[in-house]
Each structure stands twice: as C-alpha cells, then as structure tokens.
Amino acid sequence: MTSATTERPTDALAGGDAWEGFAPGPWQESIDLRDFILRNYTPYDGDASFLAGPTEKTLKVWDHLEKNYLSEERRRRVYDVDTKTPADIDAFPAGYICPEDDVIVGLQTDVPLKRAMMPNGGWRMVETAIKEAGKEPDPEIKKVFTKYRKTHNEGVFDIYTPRIRAARSSHIITGLPDAYGRGRIIGDYRRLALYGADFLIAEKMAAKDAVADQPFSEHWARYREEHSEQIKALKKLVTLGEIYGLDLKRPAATAQEAVQWTYMAYLASVKSQDGAAMSLGRLSAFLDIYFERDLKAGKITESDAQEIIDALVIKLRIVRFLRTIDYDQIFSGDPYWATWSDAGMTEDGRSQVTKTSFRLLQTLRNLGPAPEPNITVFWDPKLPEGYKEFCSAISIETSSIQYESDEQIRDRWGDDAAIACCVSPMKVGKQMQFFGARVNAGKALLYAINGGRDEISGKQVTEEGEFTPVQGDGPLDFDDVWEKYEHMLDWVVGTYVEALNIIHYSHDKYAYESIEMALHDSDIVRTMGCGIAGLSIVADSLSAIKHATVTPVRDETGLIVDYITEGEFPRYGNDDDRADDIAATIVHTVMQKIKEIPMYRDAIPTQSVLTITSNVVYGKATGSFPSGHQKGTPFSPGANPENGADSHGMVASMLSVGKLDYNDALDGISLTNTITPQGLGRTKDEQVKNLVGILDAGFVMDDDCTLTN
C-alpha cells in the first residue's frame, strides 16, 4: 500500500525565508532529509581548537539543576511523580528549570525530573512504581485504567498461552516489553524543523486518503486508522509548541529554532511513550547546516552555537520515566537510551563529521560525563584524524562514548541510519523495530540437559515427556547434548517469537506510538528484534563437553545441578577456532530457527547479541554450567567472552567476536572492553594516538561489532 502518487497542496512545501541559502534539490518537492543533508552539509576536517567552553548561562542552569533537583533525586531515587495526569503530548503546562532556562525550552511535565504515569502500557506497573516512589495512585485514574480502558499489558496476558507464561516466570525469557513501551522506534525528529507541522499533517492526510477507494481489508482499515492517530498526534504537537510560545506549524528559520523544533518533536515522543529505548537518531550534520548558515551570516557566535547544543543536552539528560525497581534491576539502572548517532561516511565517500559532531562531544567537558544522551560514533578508519583524536581524548576523559562499525551499518542500512538502543541500526524515518528483549540461551542449554526441568526451581517447564534428559551419571557426550540443545531451541525460540508476535499485536492496538510513526514515511520496513543472552557461557560449556571430561552432578530428585569438569578446553574469546566456531554456530542456529517462524506484520526477523545491562538479572536466574560458570553469577555482557576467560588480550577477543556472522545478527553485536588510560601509554598524547590505533585496527579486523567504553 503506497501513497507515492498522492497529490499535495501546491504551496505546502514553500519554505520561504526558512530555506534561504540552502542548496535546492528533490528535498523541496517531498520529504527527503537525506537529500537535504547531502546537498547542504559541510564536512569538517579540522581539530577541536575552534570549540567554546560553557557560557555563564549554561553553568547557571546546570548548577541550579544539580543543587535543586538532581542531588535530591539521588537521595530518594524518584524526585516526584504526577499521580493525577495520564501522560500525553499536550497534557502538562509549560515547565522550566530556572529563569535562565530559555535557550532550548520544554520539559516532560511541568517540573524538572517529575515523572508522568503512562498507564496505556499497563496499570500494574504504574501502580507499583507510584507506591515505590512513596505515593498513592489516584483512585479515579485507577478506575479508568482497570475498568474502562484496556491496557497493552492486559491485552497481552489475555492472549498469552500457558507455555509463554511458564517460560516467562522461569526467566528463560526475561525483559519482554509486555508492561511498558517497546521503544526501538526512531522518529525522524528533523522533519519538524525542515518542513513544519502543517506540511507533515497535510502529507499524512493525503496518504490516508490515497487508499480511500480500495476495498475493505484489515490492512486497509489499520492503515487509515493509524494515519488518523498520527494526524491527531501532530496536531497535539502543534499545541505543545503553543504552550511554550512556539509556532511549530512552520519550518524552523534559525539554528536555535532548528534545535528547538527537533527537540520538541522528540519531547512529544518521550511525553507519550515510555519505550525501553527512545533514541534521537542522527542529528549533527542536519543541525550543523543551520549553524553554518547562521555563523556565516553573523547571527550567532561559536559560543552561541555551543550554548544551544549544551542546552539541548541538558534537556536530554533529565528525561525520566516512571519505572519499577524490578525494571531498574533488569536494565541495571534507569536508562532510556537517547542514542545520538554521529559521524560515519556517506555512500559517495565523504566524511559526515561536522563541527556539530565536535560540539556534541564537547558537552561531556562543559557539563561533565553522563550516560545520556548515549553518544554513538559510527567509526571508520577514514574519518578525519582530528575528529578521531578528539573522540579518543573524550573517551579517555569520560568513558562516555560508544563506537559502532560504520562500514557494516552503511553497507546494509545506508548512510542515514541510526542506532535504536545500543546496537540496533535502522534507516531513520523509513524503518522501525518490534523490540523483543532476548532469550536466555544459556538456560536453554541447561534445559536441554535436564529435559525441560528448571535447574533452579526443579519445576517441569516444558510438557512432561516432550524432551528426554541426559541419561546416566557418566561424562556428557557432545553430539548427544548438541542434538538435545537444538531440539530445546525449537521450543524456546518458538515460544519466544510467539510471545513477541502477541506483544506487538497488543501494543499496536492499545499503546500505538502515534507521534513517532507520524515522523516516518507512510510505508515502512519493520524488523522483529530478537536476541540471545549467555552466548559465551554456552560456547565454553559445549567446548568443555567436546574437549574435556564433564561429569554431571545430580540432586536427590535426579536433577543435574552442577558439573565436574576435568581437563583443559579452548575458550571463546582467544581467537581459537575450536571455541569461536561453536559460538558462531550457536548464533547461526538460533537465527535460522527464528527465520522459520512467521512474524507479525511480515516483519523481517533480526537478532542481537546484546546484554549490556541485563546480564546480571539473567545470571541470577540461571544455574551452574560445564564451563565452570557458577549458579546465580552475572553473565558476561553481549558477545563478550566469559569474565576472565579471554587470556590472550583485547585484540584476540575482538577477533573472536569478528567470527560471528553479522548476517546472523543484523540487530547488532556488542563487545564491551575496558582499558585504563595508563594501559594506553605514559602521556596523554600517547594514550590518544594508541586508542585511535586500536579502534582503527579493531574495525578493520573485527567490523561486525560494537565497542562500548
């Protein structure tokens, strides 16, 4: 279903003075951010010497925020909660940090750090989170969302099968987005700045009516209804602008407005959805076009430009969602992954580094380090040396930058792609993901050995007799265990994908992301973001069974609860094909099983090897392994080798991860490395140059992965 031939108002794209000085192109005739950027941006090949420090106003706002809000939040976990106003784009009056907060305006609620409830996802989580914050839910609001308004969570559990419930409660599947927003949808927030809301509304209305004459079908009805919701959301976005005295109906006319408009579009999203990952997209080259124009015209100084970016980052750092303590434990804190993707190369070989790429990194000096926004650099050895050295210096100072392989992303997703969450790439405004947490691949191995009995509780999770456990007390046989593991993966993956299909059917029905999808094309690519946890443990355990002698230890009921492993065996993460090939086979096997299952809305299945935050929770719910990994202890993160198992150094571990086929994990592969500055060299200059060298070498030899520092 397409709206490509839709007629639009002839003057809808008349940018007027807002487009003065921009190079013309197809972007003027229809929404095409990539064309606008490639025709207008200015690559920067210099160093960081042009940058400005924080202005007096920036320091006042940041200091006021720290003294009056952030310090108090750290003391009591949650600063405040609004218990009477269900969140929406235009639900709250204007709010400000302090009188000097006028560079980039807009808060999620009316007070900094005050959290809003988003009950469309599920009332149970909202009520629990409110009580954990020391408050009581409003009885009338509770009545609405338990008696009159069905939530996403209620819809999901109405559909869940006994098999899914059993897998969920035993933690072989953990972190499913069945009670909160799914996230992993990057609205193209730049569209509001370039085109204004009036055109975006007109475009969506035209797309909706372009299919009006088609015969009824469920797809047709859904298409028109979703477009209606998107139009309503864009109108609420206009109202949000009016609350702050902004005319968002028109395109942005200055650099400050371009940043403000872009932020208001993003703010509308985080006001209305509590997604697990609420990424920003790829902004720097786009915003830099406006900065360059205003700088050349003498309308702003470099100090002004930095102040605007600093003000935006301050706002991004104080986004908060109402979460439960259990949620915080799953994700090891309270992240929301406002991932800002930057740098990389264009398909025609130009660097996408701009001065605003530097300004973004400079915020880590001006404001100090912070996890949000999740600054993610698309690294390519061909990036300008000045930028690479500045990235390296900031990484050493702050440990606040994530690096991704630009070549891998660009080859598959184009040069206007961005990361949703940590490692999930997608084309901005043209693609979205049905996020699905991940399965515990490690626990699945223990289930295979025990015939579907949980090694922690002893309960039979699969149907009695469906799987045959390992027999006898002798050493485990590799071929027997692998056959049982493959069989168990059929059950685990089938249960997992069935749950994801149910979750996303229900989420579209009861908690649809109308404003985020309003900032997408009308016809988009959908992926289903599956994932696995415990890769290194499974690889090492299977390697131990194959190359050493592993004898199971049973409890009084016959359940295998531990292992005695005698002899040496190769471990994943040391550039040893004997272990690394097992890891690659596991990833490939799981992906092949995922591909065999039909996906909701014909989504393209993808897989990630990612547990940067949930590895602790997975470990707590899992028993001991043949590899020596002990019951209840944390998994290693992502595709990392087992903790302490990589004895051949960082480069060897990168080479091992590089053997995982990116085609089996298009949703991303994460490798987390820790290097002390002193380990990089004696002087700051040595440290910077050596880190650049490691990144260059790593992304040439091992360009399937993400590096997080």
Short mmCIF file of N, CA and C in Angstrom, two decimals, residues 56-113:
data_model
loop_
_atom_site.label_atom_id
_atom_site.label_comp_id
_atom_site.label_asym_id
_atom_site.label_seq_id
_atom_site.Cartn_x
_atom_site.Cartn_y
_atom_site.Cartn_z
N GLU A 56 28.11 31.41 30.78
CA GLU A 56 27.65 31.68 32.14
C GLU A 56 26.22 31.17 32.33
N LYS A 57 25.38 31.36 31.30
CA LYS A 57 24.00 30.91 31.41
C LYS A 57 23.94 29.38 31.52
N THR A 58 24.74 28.68 30.72
CA THR A 58 24.77 27.23 30.79
C THR A 58 25.15 26.76 32.19
N LEU A 59 26.17 27.37 32.75
CA LEU A 59 26.62 26.96 34.08
C LEU A 59 25.57 27.26 35.15
N LYS A 60 24.85 28.36 35.01
CA LYS A 60 23.80 28.69 35.97
C LYS A 60 22.67 27.66 35.93
N VAL A 61 22.24 27.31 34.72
CA VAL A 61 21.15 26.33 34.58
C VAL A 61 21.59 24.98 35.12
N TRP A 62 22.79 24.55 34.76
CA TRP A 62 23.28 23.24 35.20
C TRP A 62 23.48 23.21 36.71
N ASP A 63 23.99 24.28 37.26
CA ASP A 63 24.20 24.35 38.70
C ASP A 63 22.86 24.34 39.45
N HIS A 64 21.89 25.09 38.95
CA HIS A 64 20.56 25.12 39.58
C HIS A 64 19.92 23.73 39.53
N LEU A 65 20.06 23.08 38.39
CA LEU A 65 19.51 21.73 38.23
C LEU A 65 20.15 20.76 39.21
N GLU A 66 21.45 20.84 39.33
CA GLU A 66 22.18 19.95 40.24
C GLU A 66 21.79 20.20 41.70
N LYS A 67 21.79 21.44 42.12
CA LYS A 67 21.55 21.75 43.52
C LYS A 67 20.11 21.48 43.95
N ASN A 68 19.16 21.74 43.07
CA ASN A 68 17.75 21.71 43.47
C ASN A 68 17.00 20.46 43.03
N TYR A 69 17.53 19.73 42.07
CA TYR A 69 16.78 18.59 41.55
C TYR A 69 17.60 17.29 41.51
N LEU A 70 18.73 17.29 40.83
CA LEU A 70 19.49 16.06 40.65
C LEU A 70 20.01 15.51 41.98
N SER A 71 20.51 16.38 42.83
CA SER A 71 21.02 15.92 44.12
C SER A 71 19.90 15.34 44.97
N GLU A 72 18.73 15.94 44.89
CA GLU A 72 17.59 15.43 45.64
C GLU A 72 17.11 14.10 45.08
N GLU A 73 17.13 13.96 43.77
CA GLU A 73 16.73 12.70 43.15
C GLU A 73 17.66 11.57 43.57
N ARG A 74 18.96 11.83 43.60
CA ARG A 74 19.90 10.80 44.02
C ARG A 74 19.63 10.35 45.46
N ARG A 75 19.14 11.27 46.27
CA ARG A 75 18.89 10.95 47.68
C ARG A 75 17.68 10.03 47.83
N ARG A 76 16.64 10.22 46.99
CA ARG A 76 15.41 9.45 47.20
C ARG A 76 14.97 8.64 45.99
N ARG A 77 15.83 8.47 44.99
CA ARG A 77 15.61 7.66 43.79
C ARG A 77 14.65 8.35 42.81
N VAL A 78 13.45 8.71 43.24
CA VAL A 78 12.49 9.38 42.37
C VAL A 78 12.19 10.75 42.96
N TYR A 79 12.42 11.79 42.16
CA TYR A 79 12.22 13.14 42.68
C TYR A 79 10.74 13.40 42.97
N ASP A 80 9.87 13.11 41.99
CA ASP A 80 8.45 13.35 42.17
C ASP A 80 7.68 12.60 41.09
N VAL A 81 6.40 12.37 41.33
CA VAL A 81 5.53 11.70 40.37
C VAL A 81 4.21 12.45 40.30
N ASP A 82 3.73 12.70 39.10
CA ASP A 82 2.37 13.22 38.93
C ASP A 82 1.43 12.03 38.90
N THR A 83 0.55 11.93 39.89
CA THR A 83 -0.35 10.78 40.02
C THR A 83 -1.76 11.04 39.50
N LYS A 84 -1.99 12.22 38.96
CA LYS A 84 -3.35 12.57 38.55
C LYS A 84 -3.51 12.81 37.06
N THR A 85 -2.39 12.90 36.31
CA THR A 85 -2.46 13.28 34.89
C THR A 85 -1.87 12.19 34.02
N PRO A 86 -2.69 11.39 33.35
CA PRO A 86 -2.13 10.43 32.39
C PRO A 86 -1.34 11.18 31.32
N ALA A 87 -0.14 10.72 31.05
CA ALA A 87 0.76 11.45 30.16
C ALA A 87 0.22 11.52 28.75
N ASP A 88 0.52 12.63 28.11
CA ASP A 88 0.23 12.80 26.68
C ASP A 88 1.07 13.97 26.19
N ILE A 89 1.07 14.15 24.88
CA ILE A 89 1.90 15.19 24.26
C ILE A 89 1.60 16.56 24.84
N ASP A 90 0.34 16.87 25.03
CA ASP A 90 -0.06 18.20 25.49
C ASP A 90 -0.74 18.17 26.85
N ALA A 91 -0.38 17.20 27.69
CA ALA A 91 -1.08 17.01 28.96
C ALA A 91 -0.66 17.99 30.05
N PHE A 92 0.54 18.57 29.94
CA PHE A 92 1.07 19.39 31.03
C PHE A 92 1.29 20.83 30.59
N PRO A 93 1.20 21.76 31.52
CA PRO A 93 1.56 23.15 31.21
C PRO A 93 3.06 23.28 31.02
N ALA A 94 3.48 24.45 30.59
CA ALA A 94 4.92 24.68 30.38
C ALA A 94 5.68 24.55 31.69
N GLY A 95 6.91 24.04 31.57
CA GLY A 95 7.78 23.93 32.74
C GLY A 95 9.19 24.35 32.38
N TYR A 96 9.91 24.88 33.37
CA TYR A 96 11.27 25.38 33.13
C TYR A 96 12.16 24.98 34.30
N ILE A 97 13.46 24.93 34.07
CA ILE A 97 14.42 24.59 35.12
C ILE A 97 14.61 25.78 36.05
N CYS A 98 14.81 26.98 35.48
CA CYS A 98 15.05 28.20 36.24
C CYS A 98 14.86 29.38 35.29
N PRO A 99 14.91 30.61 35.78
CA PRO A 99 14.68 31.77 34.90
C PRO A 99 15.63 31.84 33.71
N GLU A 100 16.84 31.33 33.84
CA GLU A 100 17.80 31.37 32.73
C GLU A 100 17.55 30.29 31.69
N ASP A 101 16.57 29.43 31.92
CA ASP A 101 16.30 28.29 31.04
C ASP A 101 15.45 28.74 29.86
N ASP A 102 16.06 29.44 28.92
CA ASP A 102 15.31 29.97 27.79
C ASP A 102 15.99 29.73 26.45
N VAL A 103 17.07 28.95 26.45
CA VAL A 103 17.78 28.69 25.19
C VAL A 103 17.07 27.61 24.40
N ILE A 104 16.83 26.46 25.03
CA ILE A 104 16.01 25.39 24.48
C ILE A 104 15.01 25.02 25.56
N VAL A 105 13.73 25.21 25.30
CA VAL A 105 12.72 25.03 26.34
C VAL A 105 11.97 23.72 26.15
N GLY A 106 11.33 23.29 27.25
CA GLY A 106 10.48 22.11 27.19
C GLY A 106 10.87 21.05 28.20
N LEU A 107 9.89 20.61 29.02
CA LEU A 107 10.07 19.53 29.98
C LEU A 107 9.01 18.46 29.73
N GLN A 108 9.27 17.25 30.22
CA GLN A 108 8.29 16.18 30.09
C GLN A 108 7.00 16.50 30.84
N THR A 109 7.15 17.11 32.02
CA THR A 109 5.98 17.52 32.80
C THR A 109 6.11 19.02 33.04
N ASP A 110 5.66 19.50 34.19
CA ASP A 110 5.76 20.93 34.47
C ASP A 110 6.89 21.26 35.43
N VAL A 111 7.60 20.23 35.92
CA VAL A 111 8.70 20.42 36.87
C VAL A 111 9.83 19.49 36.46
N PRO A 112 11.08 19.94 36.51
CA PRO A 112 12.19 19.04 36.17
C PRO A 112 12.17 17.77 37.02
N LEU A 113 12.39 16.64 36.36
CA LEU A 113 12.52 15.33 36.99
C LEU A 113 11.21 14.77 37.54
#
